[in-house]
């Protein structure tokens, strides 16, 4: 095999078959290479999602585009209240990508799939001419089984509900930005990319008391909660002092003038639970490796409808709105 | 914090009339919103946002010139991201890029110099905006460009100076501002002395202020303390960063390459000696001399109140375009484009006064 990806690797010919057989099928332990994976019958409802990954840089402190592509889709299924089962993997590769880099990404995907308990069962490869894509884009779609007892729906949010997070915010976005801006930190801030399926399965024991779950990726915590407030017709009040942010992430955010509330996360979830279940939910998260800093960050109010308010650390308050669509770097 | 808020309340009572303070710097504007500082102030104090966002005060004609340069064959225009969406007469740089012009977003002027090294077949022009905080970085980049003898690198300098703009503001007869919060970062370069005229000629107090919530509250308290005593001095709240003489090395570097020139500020018009232009000896680094382009007369957007907002005569919600025809997604005026612009900050953090945050019912 050559050292770099050639247009021929996407041509449907011998080069492509070798690439699929020697790299993808081997790494993903695929037992059949047809045009579609045949899946067993799955009892109960299904969740189905797709996401594309174009992160730059492809390798960043704490992870790479490959594990992001697996964990991101696993988490989209998990926060819909599903147990992730099967993934597809589509690759759009720019001619000239070093084969060693593609191999590293694919192996990271395989390891991530094992960690998340999912199988990558089908895929696709396209190679585009130099300049038509930035190195490597990955699309993953996923199928999961809906967990009994969980109904994740922002319309179920009620005044008095508690707002919880499982870990520090802004780590992924700030790790990417630090790498991109050449901000050296010792020790380096790591992306928080991790699978959340087991944490959601643990929270499922709270049943209907769990109203809403989301992994706040692009747009950060602010955007996710604004969406929840608008969909529920309630208000959400956040306590700035209760928001967990690692000092290293806070430092990068201050240096670049970015509000951590809007920075991307790839390994935390935000949960809205019934008032009486708040303590139990925190007890479920306590001590878990996939919930490094569980805490209550706010509550749901009846009014003003659709708004998110932040009680600032110095006793002021401000409105938290969505980003207007600024040109943020490619973070996932 | 509550202590200082209470102290501010006492001073306002002592002053016995409504007080209007201007935060000159866009970074202050954002910090004031982010910390919810307006919420903590008693009813008698209002804060106005001044012309301290370099993107917001970039004239339409300068954007038009940058667009015209970017559309020249063989030219690659490098710029900070915020400038990409500033509307010109016909189009923004983002729209020019979508139409095939070569525009690259960089995070520092040195990145633009690297672009020149990587693209020897192109003339790389850096669209240099900013105040005294960023102009020394440009000067340092020009020094490196000279050392490397980079033949295909030049800058389009629309750099501006803060004190002359403040001088123009203080001379505005209708200006209803009782005191100024002065920008900490700019002052770290230029020091405190260039502002003396605000007190001496304008009869108003001014305080060089840092950016943490406690800094801003203390800056406000210092201004009110002067107003209560009938005083007008220039004070330095940000002494841990700002020395009275500023940063002599940075100033010497600026002086080596640049000289003051008249400049057009969006909303304020032409202000004498308020811009920085390259000295004639550096013509080969000056895109305006090296790459002349024809730029038609600029057209101001109809109904835009950016000018009155930058002068503190109106607040963003007073503009009839605010939040309707002019939003962060589709900005008409520059105050809505930059993340530091006062309209963008109002829109993002406080389109309306935040309701009181009480405990849950």
XYZ file of C-alpha atoms in Angstrom:
693
model
C 0.000 0.000 0.000
C 1.261 3.505 -0.802
C 2.119 5.963 1.938
C -0.581 8.476 0.983
C -4.210 8.211 -0.040
C -4.605 8.448 -3.812
C -7.689 9.183 -5.887
C -7.551 5.499 -6.809
C -8.373 4.549 -3.224
C -11.879 5.811 -3.863
C -12.329 4.534 -7.403
C -14.071 1.273 -6.639
C -11.129 -0.713 -7.955
C -8.428 -2.855 -6.466
C -6.819 -0.080 -4.404
C -10.138 0.676 -2.706
C -10.860 -2.957 -1.986
C -7.466 -3.351 -0.408
C -7.976 -0.241 1.708
C -11.365 -1.459 2.912
C -10.180 -4.999 3.555
C -6.831 -4.219 5.148
C -7.865 -1.157 7.149
C -11.586 -0.656 7.771
C -12.884 -4.232 7.850
C -9.945 -5.367 9.963
C -10.135 -2.513 12.478
C -13.923 -2.639 12.806
C -14.036 -6.465 12.783
C -16.682 -6.393 10.060
C -17.824 -9.859 9.109
C -19.685 -8.853 5.985
C -18.838 -6.169 3.459
C -22.086 -5.772 1.527
C -23.718 -2.493 0.628
C -25.860 -2.647 3.752
C -25.556 -4.192 7.203
C -28.332 -6.608 8.118
C -29.368 -5.973 11.712
C -31.196 -8.311 14.104
C -34.693 -7.452 15.315
C -34.566 -4.876 18.115
C -37.357 -4.900 20.686
C -38.975 -1.594 21.696
C -38.550 1.730 19.950
C -35.509 2.840 17.977
C -33.479 6.021 17.995
C -31.597 6.965 14.825
C -29.131 9.818 14.362
C -26.401 11.102 12.069
C -23.573 13.590 12.505
C -20.605 14.758 10.444
C -17.194 15.550 11.883
C -14.894 18.133 10.313
C -12.820 19.168 13.331
C -9.596 21.078 12.813
C -7.002 20.125 14.004
C -7.781 16.410 13.553
C -5.586 15.439 16.494
C -5.995 17.543 19.621
C -5.060 17.204 23.292
C -7.216 14.417 24.691
C -8.547 12.958 21.448
C -8.908 12.994 17.694
C -11.559 13.190 14.984
C -12.011 9.394 15.050
C -13.096 8.968 18.634
C -15.104 12.184 18.397
C -17.022 10.672 15.469
C -17.901 7.608 17.543
C -18.559 9.230 20.932
C -20.459 12.145 19.410
C -22.993 9.888 17.740
C -23.121 7.507 20.711
C -23.924 10.502 22.932
C -26.606 11.817 20.582
C -28.331 8.436 20.930
C -27.733 8.267 24.693
C -29.269 11.655 25.480
C -32.303 10.711 23.398
C -32.781 7.988 26.032
C -31.416 5.138 23.936
C -28.787 2.437 24.293
C -26.479 2.857 21.275
C -26.021 -0.370 19.262
C -24.847 0.058 15.647
C -22.933 2.749 13.784
C -22.070 3.460 10.171
C -18.873 5.256 9.212
C -18.546 7.343 6.044
C -15.179 8.817 5.118
C -14.510 11.720 2.744
C -10.756 11.790 2.307
C -8.674 14.432 0.564
C -6.140 13.008 -1.849
C -2.695 13.039 -0.255
C -3.734 12.278 3.342
C -0.959 10.192 4.901
C -2.116 6.617 5.249
C -0.571 6.460 8.721
C -2.875 9.275 9.825
C -5.975 7.587 8.415
C -4.918 4.355 10.122
C -4.505 6.127 13.470
C -7.976 7.669 13.137
C -9.611 4.368 12.171
C -7.952 2.536 15.035
C -9.102 5.247 17.432
C -12.639 4.756 16.111
C -12.420 1.005 16.658
C -11.186 1.483 20.232
C -13.898 4.078 20.897
C -16.586 1.724 19.563
C -15.364 -1.051 21.871
C -15.426 1.364 24.825
C -18.956 2.516 23.993
C -20.243 -1.019 23.420
C -21.291 -0.358 19.817
C -20.388 -2.035 16.523
C -19.455 -0.218 13.328
C -21.274 -2.379 10.808
C -21.246 -0.497 7.514
C -19.427 2.327 5.853
C -18.374 4.217 2.756
C -15.199 5.751 1.399
C -14.823 8.632 -1.031
C -11.581 10.276 -2.071
C -11.740 13.825 -3.456
C -9.043 15.724 -5.332
C -6.526 17.828 -3.450
C -8.123 21.068 -2.245
C -11.703 19.774 -2.344
C -11.777 18.798 1.338
C -9.610 19.546 4.332
C -7.824 16.236 4.896
C -10.569 14.075 6.315
C -14.278 14.397 7.032
C -16.186 11.596 8.776
C -19.913 10.986 8.980
C -21.322 8.512 11.467
C -24.954 7.485 11.750
C -26.195 5.401 14.651
C -29.085 3.223 15.739
C -30.022 2.634 19.377
C -32.707 0.920 21.420
C -34.931 3.258 23.473
C -34.520 2.561 27.179
C -37.697 1.590 29.019
C -38.891 4.213 31.502
C -37.107 7.230 30.007
C -39.086 9.879 28.157
C -36.726 12.663 27.172
C -38.809 15.635 26.077
C -38.240 19.321 26.852
C -42.016 19.835 26.834
C -42.096 17.842 30.101
C -39.950 20.457 31.904
C -41.851 22.066 34.833
C -41.207 25.047 37.139
C -39.231 23.893 40.173
C -37.238 21.280 38.221
C -33.510 21.148 38.884
C -30.813 21.703 36.250
C -27.727 19.496 36.661
C -24.458 18.958 34.796
C -22.174 15.937 34.955
C -18.809 17.629 34.482
C -16.828 20.804 33.863
C -17.969 22.898 30.915
C -15.942 24.271 27.975
C -13.030 21.802 28.127
C -13.339 20.529 24.550
C -13.853 23.875 22.877
C -11.068 25.522 24.833
C -8.646 22.607 24.246
C -9.217 22.945 20.485
C -8.849 26.724 20.599
C -5.696 26.526 22.726
C -4.111 24.143 20.216
C -5.215 26.294 17.312
C -3.858 29.520 18.801
C -0.642 27.922 19.970
C -1.445 28.557 23.627
C 0.910 26.279 25.513
C -0.306 25.020 28.859
C 1.369 22.720 31.306
C -0.256 20.278 31.797
C -2.252 20.783 28.580
C -6.008 21.159 28.817
C -7.602 17.982 27.436
C -10.798 17.611 25.452
C -13.524 15.956 27.511
C -14.538 13.579 24.717
C -16.075 10.476 26.305
C -19.130 8.224 25.899
C -22.156 8.993 28.079
C -24.311 5.909 27.383
C -23.541 4.237 30.721
C -24.291 7.421 32.657
C -27.659 7.746 30.909
C -28.420 4.071 31.594
C -27.690 4.729 35.284
C -29.958 7.805 35.303
C -32.736 5.762 33.681
C -33.523 4.294 37.104
C -35.038 7.674 38.004
C -37.648 7.023 35.313
C -40.063 9.835 34.462
C -38.358 12.208 36.930
C -35.747 12.722 34.193
C -37.405 15.293 31.937
C -34.632 16.307 29.591
C -31.079 15.269 28.723
C -28.666 16.759 26.217
C -24.960 16.742 25.512
C -24.195 20.424 24.957
C -21.802 20.265 21.993
C -21.741 23.112 19.456
C -23.064 26.308 20.993
C -22.315 25.027 24.485
C -24.447 24.948 27.589
C -26.052 28.325 26.825
C -27.516 27.219 23.501
C -28.758 23.888 24.861
C -30.554 25.490 27.797
C -32.010 28.247 25.631
C -33.480 25.540 23.376
C -34.889 23.749 26.429
C -36.403 26.978 27.782
C -38.034 27.794 24.458
C -39.384 24.269 23.968
C -40.804 24.107 27.501
C -42.214 27.628 27.744
C -40.478 27.972 31.132
C -37.508 30.045 32.262
C -34.187 28.635 33.414
C -32.169 30.395 36.092
C -28.474 29.534 36.281
C -26.044 30.280 39.105
C -22.754 31.471 37.635
C -20.932 30.447 40.808
C -22.187 26.864 40.479
C -20.920 26.314 36.924
C -17.934 23.962 36.972
C -15.097 25.206 34.731
C -11.536 23.893 34.930
C -9.049 26.703 35.640
C -7.138 25.842 32.450
C -10.316 26.179 30.360
C -11.225 29.432 32.132
C -7.735 30.728 31.369
C -7.986 30.035 27.624
C -11.501 31.498 27.555
C -10.313 34.728 29.172
C -7.297 34.963 26.900
C -9.433 34.607 23.772
C -12.440 36.524 25.043
C -14.782 33.560 24.770
C -17.654 32.941 27.159
C -17.306 29.358 28.529
C -21.096 29.063 28.444
C -20.910 28.994 24.640
C -17.887 26.724 24.309
C -18.305 23.195 22.981
C -18.372 20.100 25.163
C -17.985 16.499 24.013
C -18.315 14.503 27.228
C -20.776 16.073 29.634
C -24.519 15.996 29.861
C -26.995 18.497 31.154
C -30.057 17.035 32.843
C -33.328 18.616 33.923
C -34.946 16.490 36.613
C -37.991 16.823 38.853
C -37.301 18.813 42.035
C -37.658 15.800 44.322
C -35.233 13.734 42.192
C -32.376 16.255 42.182
C -30.476 14.730 45.100
C -30.995 11.181 43.819
C -29.722 12.127 40.376
C -26.593 13.671 41.903
C -26.117 10.530 44.015
C -26.325 8.389 40.854
C -23.630 10.553 39.202
C -21.385 10.766 42.271
C -18.070 8.940 42.004
C -18.571 7.886 38.370
C -15.627 8.291 36.015
C -17.935 9.561 33.270
C -19.358 12.274 35.549
C -16.235 14.075 36.809
C -17.934 17.086 38.432
C -21.646 16.477 38.982
C -23.517 19.444 40.359
C -26.699 21.474 40.436
C -26.285 24.611 38.347
C -29.763 26.071 38.348
C -33.504 25.614 38.378
C -36.582 26.034 36.240
C -38.925 28.991 36.838
C -42.411 29.644 35.470
C -41.456 32.978 33.908
C -40.199 34.787 31.865
C -41.186 32.142 29.339
C -38.461 30.872 27.051
C -35.649 32.781 28.725
C -32.406 31.736 30.373
C -31.134 34.037 33.108
C -27.766 33.902 34.769
C -27.302 35.103 38.330
C -23.737 36.389 38.067
C -21.088 35.713 40.667
C -21.124 39.365 41.770
C -24.878 39.437 42.360
C -26.030 40.855 39.026
C -28.094 39.048 36.453
C -27.987 38.781 32.716
C -29.909 37.220 29.887
C -28.317 34.202 28.206
C -29.227 33.984 24.544
C -28.113 31.930 21.582
C -25.039 32.872 19.624
C -25.907 34.862 16.509
C -23.939 32.403 14.387
C -20.474 33.809 14.751
C -17.672 32.276 12.824
C -16.533 29.743 15.308
C -13.716 27.384 14.469
C -14.533 23.823 13.437
C -14.767 22.125 16.792
C -16.411 18.814 15.968
C -19.196 43.266 45.906
C -22.312 44.272 47.792
C -20.153 46.612 49.859
C -18.969 48.520 46.823
C -22.478 48.551 45.334
C -23.728 50.097 48.588
C -20.881 52.635 48.528
C -21.863 53.549 44.970
C -25.466 54.011 46.133
C -24.350 56.376 48.909
C -22.345 58.484 46.456
C -25.257 58.704 44.011
C -27.483 59.994 46.815
C -24.837 62.528 47.724
C -24.565 63.715 44.108
C -28.340 64.093 44.048
C -28.884 63.942 40.262
C -28.767 61.259 37.564
C -25.204 60.477 36.447
C -24.178 59.231 32.998
C -20.814 57.523 32.627
C -19.249 56.355 29.380
C -17.237 53.157 29.102
C -15.015 53.972 26.163
C -13.768 50.454 25.509
C -15.663 47.628 23.805
C -14.107 45.067 26.112
C -15.593 46.992 29.043
C -18.976 46.989 27.299
C -18.927 43.203 27.039
C -17.653 42.731 30.601
C -20.367 45.038 31.990
C -23.035 42.902 30.330
C -21.379 39.613 31.146
C -21.196 40.343 34.864
C -24.649 41.902 35.032
C -23.115 45.112 36.414
C -25.985 47.373 35.310
C -28.164 45.324 37.622
C -26.053 46.218 40.621
C -26.068 49.950 39.992
C -28.659 52.207 41.586
C -31.225 53.895 39.330
C -29.276 57.153 39.311
C -26.288 55.783 37.341
C -26.424 54.871 33.677
C -23.598 53.555 31.532
C -23.150 54.539 27.886
C -20.932 52.714 25.417
C -18.359 54.811 23.583
C -16.341 54.483 20.371
C -13.881 51.928 21.759
C -14.459 49.006 19.445
C -11.971 49.247 16.568
C -14.133 47.221 14.198
C -17.165 49.401 14.865
C -15.386 52.637 14.045
C -13.816 51.349 10.821
C -15.170 53.632 8.110
C -17.257 52.221 5.267
C -14.776 53.729 2.800
C -11.973 51.715 4.433
C -13.997 48.505 4.174
C -14.686 49.368 0.521
C -10.947 49.812 -0.081
C -10.194 46.440 1.545
C -12.890 44.791 -0.597
C -11.473 46.410 -3.751
C -7.977 45.186 -2.862
C -9.206 41.667 -2.121
C -10.870 41.535 -5.542
C -7.626 42.406 -7.385
C -6.158 39.376 -9.151
C -3.070 38.124 -7.335
C -3.965 39.804 -4.026
C -4.631 37.810 -0.862
C -6.187 39.965 1.858
C -5.628 38.835 5.444
C -7.844 40.167 8.211
C -9.132 39.554 11.723
C -12.367 37.549 11.747
C -14.517 40.331 13.196
C -13.914 42.515 10.152
C -15.175 39.928 7.716
C -18.821 40.787 8.270
C -18.560 44.587 8.487
C -20.849 45.933 5.778
C -19.216 48.051 3.073
C -21.157 50.159 0.560
C -21.799 47.226 -1.766
C -20.552 44.213 0.155
C -18.620 42.935 3.144
C -15.339 41.045 2.904
C -17.283 37.847 3.618
C -19.500 38.528 0.596
C -16.456 39.404 -1.507
C -14.882 36.082 -0.487
C -18.039 34.191 -1.435
C -17.763 35.928 -4.808
C -14.243 34.595 -5.365
C -12.004 37.227 -3.733
C -9.098 35.810 -1.768
C -9.661 36.658 1.898
C -8.003 34.795 4.753
C -8.847 35.117 8.438
C -5.818 35.348 10.716
C -5.479 35.660 14.475
C -2.348 37.783 14.496
C -0.428 39.974 12.040
C 2.437 37.477 12.200
C 0.087 34.842 10.728
C -0.372 37.204 7.771
C 3.376 37.386 7.340
C 3.509 33.573 7.299
C 0.828 33.635 4.600
C 3.102 35.864 2.515
C 5.950 33.366 2.914
C 3.640 30.483 1.947
C 2.185 32.322 -1.079
C 5.135 33.869 -2.925
C 3.005 34.306 -6.058
C 0.559 36.587 -4.236
C 0.669 40.068 -2.799
C -0.491 39.539 0.800
C -2.169 42.609 2.299
C -2.969 42.696 6.018
C -6.013 44.847 6.832
C -4.609 46.431 9.969
C -7.264 47.731 12.356
C -7.179 48.437 16.038
C -6.119 50.898 18.678
C -2.853 51.345 20.552
C -3.227 47.823 21.963
C -2.715 46.121 18.610
C -0.694 48.655 16.617
C 2.620 47.762 18.355
C 2.080 44.137 17.234
C 1.734 45.385 13.656
C 4.908 47.426 14.046
C 6.731 44.336 15.343
C 5.442 42.396 12.339
C 6.697 45.103 9.967
C 10.106 44.878 11.633
C 10.149 41.121 11.006
C 8.984 41.653 7.404
C 11.920 44.005 6.879
C 14.415 41.597 8.439
C 13.152 38.761 6.255
C 12.969 41.055 3.210
C 9.464 39.757 2.513
C 8.775 41.364 -0.837
C 5.085 40.453 -1.100
C 3.748 41.740 2.215
C 2.095 45.075 2.920
C -0.531 46.499 5.271
C -3.618 48.609 4.777
C -3.409 50.658 7.970
C -6.660 51.976 9.367
C -5.254 52.076 12.876
C -6.758 54.604 15.206
C -5.735 56.441 18.348
C -8.006 56.683 21.386
C -7.086 60.106 22.872
C -7.937 62.181 19.750
C -11.372 60.534 19.548
C -11.970 61.328 23.208
C -10.849 64.893 22.505
C -13.458 65.129 19.747
C -16.111 63.665 22.060
C -15.290 66.030 24.912
C -15.594 68.920 22.439
C -19.096 67.789 21.388
C -21.489 70.421 22.814
C -24.433 68.016 23.138
C -22.398 65.279 24.850
C -24.213 64.325 28.040
C -21.488 62.341 29.792
C -20.357 63.079 33.354
C -17.247 60.890 33.403
C -15.212 58.336 31.471
C -14.068 54.781 32.211
C -10.858 54.594 30.188
C -9.576 51.429 28.489
C -7.057 49.409 30.512
C -5.260 47.661 27.662
C -4.752 50.763 25.539
C -3.472 52.595 28.608
C -0.946 49.827 29.279
C 0.713 51.035 26.064
C 0.173 54.811 26.144
C 0.080 55.414 29.913
C -2.087 57.940 31.713
C -0.754 61.333 30.602
C -2.399 61.461 27.136
C -5.797 61.663 28.864
C -5.070 64.697 31.062
C -7.048 67.025 28.762
C -10.314 65.262 29.690
C -10.072 66.793 33.145
C -8.076 69.912 32.287
C -10.081 71.003 29.222
C -13.239 68.951 29.463
C -13.756 69.389 33.202
C -14.759 65.762 33.608
C -13.293 62.956 35.718
C -11.773 59.917 34.005
C -10.478 56.618 35.422
C -8.232 54.070 33.690
C -9.985 50.824 34.600
C -9.300 47.065 34.419
C -11.692 44.420 33.156
C -12.655 42.232 36.115
C -16.036 42.939 37.696
C -14.348 44.341 40.794
C -12.165 46.616 38.639
C -15.170 48.047 36.806
C -17.163 48.639 39.984
C -14.169 50.316 41.564
C -13.698 52.475 38.453
C -17.350 53.580 38.689
C -16.957 54.268 42.404
C -13.841 56.396 41.792
C -15.678 58.441 39.137
C -18.657 58.999 41.459
C -16.370 59.915 44.328
C -14.866 62.668 42.170
C -18.294 63.855 41.011
C -19.548 63.970 44.602
C -16.542 66.103 45.547
C -16.895 68.335 42.471
C -13.454 67.188 41.285
C -12.161 66.389 37.785
C -8.957 64.330 37.680
C -7.552 61.433 35.685
C -7.048 58.472 38.008
C -5.546 55.024 37.463
C -7.549 52.175 38.981
C -5.554 49.583 36.988
C -2.160 50.275 38.529
C -1.206 46.593 38.616
C -0.981 46.724 34.795
C -0.849 50.374 33.712
C 2.175 52.522 34.462
C 1.851 56.315 34.230
C 4.353 56.388 31.348
C 2.873 53.340 29.585
C 5.151 50.978 27.684
C 8.063 53.016 26.243
C 9.369 50.127 24.105
C 6.035 49.652 22.380
C 5.695 53.398 21.878
C 9.197 53.601 20.359
C 8.340 50.786 17.961
C 5.160 52.588 16.920
C 7.057 55.811 16.433
C 9.625 54.075 14.237
C 7.084 53.043 11.605
C 4.008 55.230 11.966
C 3.014 58.869 12.052
C -0.368 60.357 12.996
C -2.774 61.211 10.180
C -6.347 62.422 9.903
C -8.734 59.483 9.961
C -12.408 58.902 9.284
C -14.285 57.215 12.149
C -17.613 55.631 11.451
C -20.207 57.776 13.172
C -17.749 60.443 14.298
C -16.486 61.670 10.928
C -12.944 62.897 10.284
C -10.882 63.441 13.424
C -7.532 65.243 13.041
C -4.394 63.203 13.783
C -6.452 60.274 15.065
C -5.122 57.598 12.721
C -1.767 55.987 12.103
C -0.230 55.921 8.649
C 3.088 54.416 7.625
C 5.973 56.869 7.333
C 7.005 57.581 3.693
C 10.228 55.621 4.187
C 8.142 52.434 4.387
C 6.125 52.933 1.194
C 6.857 49.370 0.064
C 5.023 48.057 3.153
C 2.059 50.388 2.585
C -0.691 48.797 0.486
C -2.394 52.143 -0.135
C 0.742 53.392 -1.914
C 1.842 50.131 -3.428
C -1.461 48.786 -4.751
C -3.623 51.768 -5.729
C -7.259 50.826 -6.424
C -10.205 52.938 -7.511
C -12.834 53.069 -4.764
C -16.193 54.735 -5.496
C -17.589 57.148 -2.896
C -18.901 55.326 0.173
C -22.623 54.972 0.823
C -23.844 55.093 4.420
C -26.711 52.732 5.286
C -30.024 54.581 5.679
C -31.456 54.879 9.167
C -28.349 53.554 10.965
C -27.704 55.302 14.291
C -24.207 53.869 14.866
C -22.799 57.402 14.900
C -25.082 58.669 17.634
C -24.534 55.455 19.608
C -20.743 55.783 19.393
C -21.031 59.369 20.668
C -23.193 58.260 23.575
C -26.156 60.317 22.343
C -28.316 57.215 21.891
C -28.380 53.679 23.259
C -28.774 50.733 20.859
C -32.511 50.205 21.552
C -33.084 53.850 20.492
C -32.062 52.959 16.922
C -35.080 52.068 14.837
C -33.104 49.365 13.023
C -31.958 47.635 16.248
C -33.194 44.067 16.484
C -35.386 44.493 13.393
C -33.481 45.312 10.209
C -30.152 45.121 12.056
C -29.341 41.923 13.971
C -26.095 40.047 14.681
C -27.030 37.619 11.901
C -27.633 40.441 9.389
C -25.821 43.525 10.654
C -26.447 46.892 8.993
C -24.152 48.970 11.192
C -20.726 48.070 12.500
C -21.785 48.261 16.182
C -23.759 45.084 15.516
C -20.942 43.244 13.729
C -18.172 43.016 16.246
C -18.573 40.926 19.358
C -17.346 44.033 21.194
C -19.792 46.373 19.511
C -22.300 47.949 21.821
C -25.335 46.879 19.755
C -24.092 43.281 19.572
C -23.498 43.241 23.326
C -26.965 44.659 23.993
C -28.490 42.133 21.655
C -26.652 39.194 23.129
C -26.764 39.920 26.821
C -29.523 42.358 27.450
C -32.022 43.125 24.745
C -34.237 44.220 27.560
C -33.437 44.771 31.214
C -32.923 41.395 32.848
C -35.809 40.624 35.174
C -34.928 40.381 38.853
C -33.508 36.976 39.644
C -35.261 35.817 42.760
C -35.493 32.362 44.283
C -37.833 29.886 42.615
C -41.496 30.258 43.415
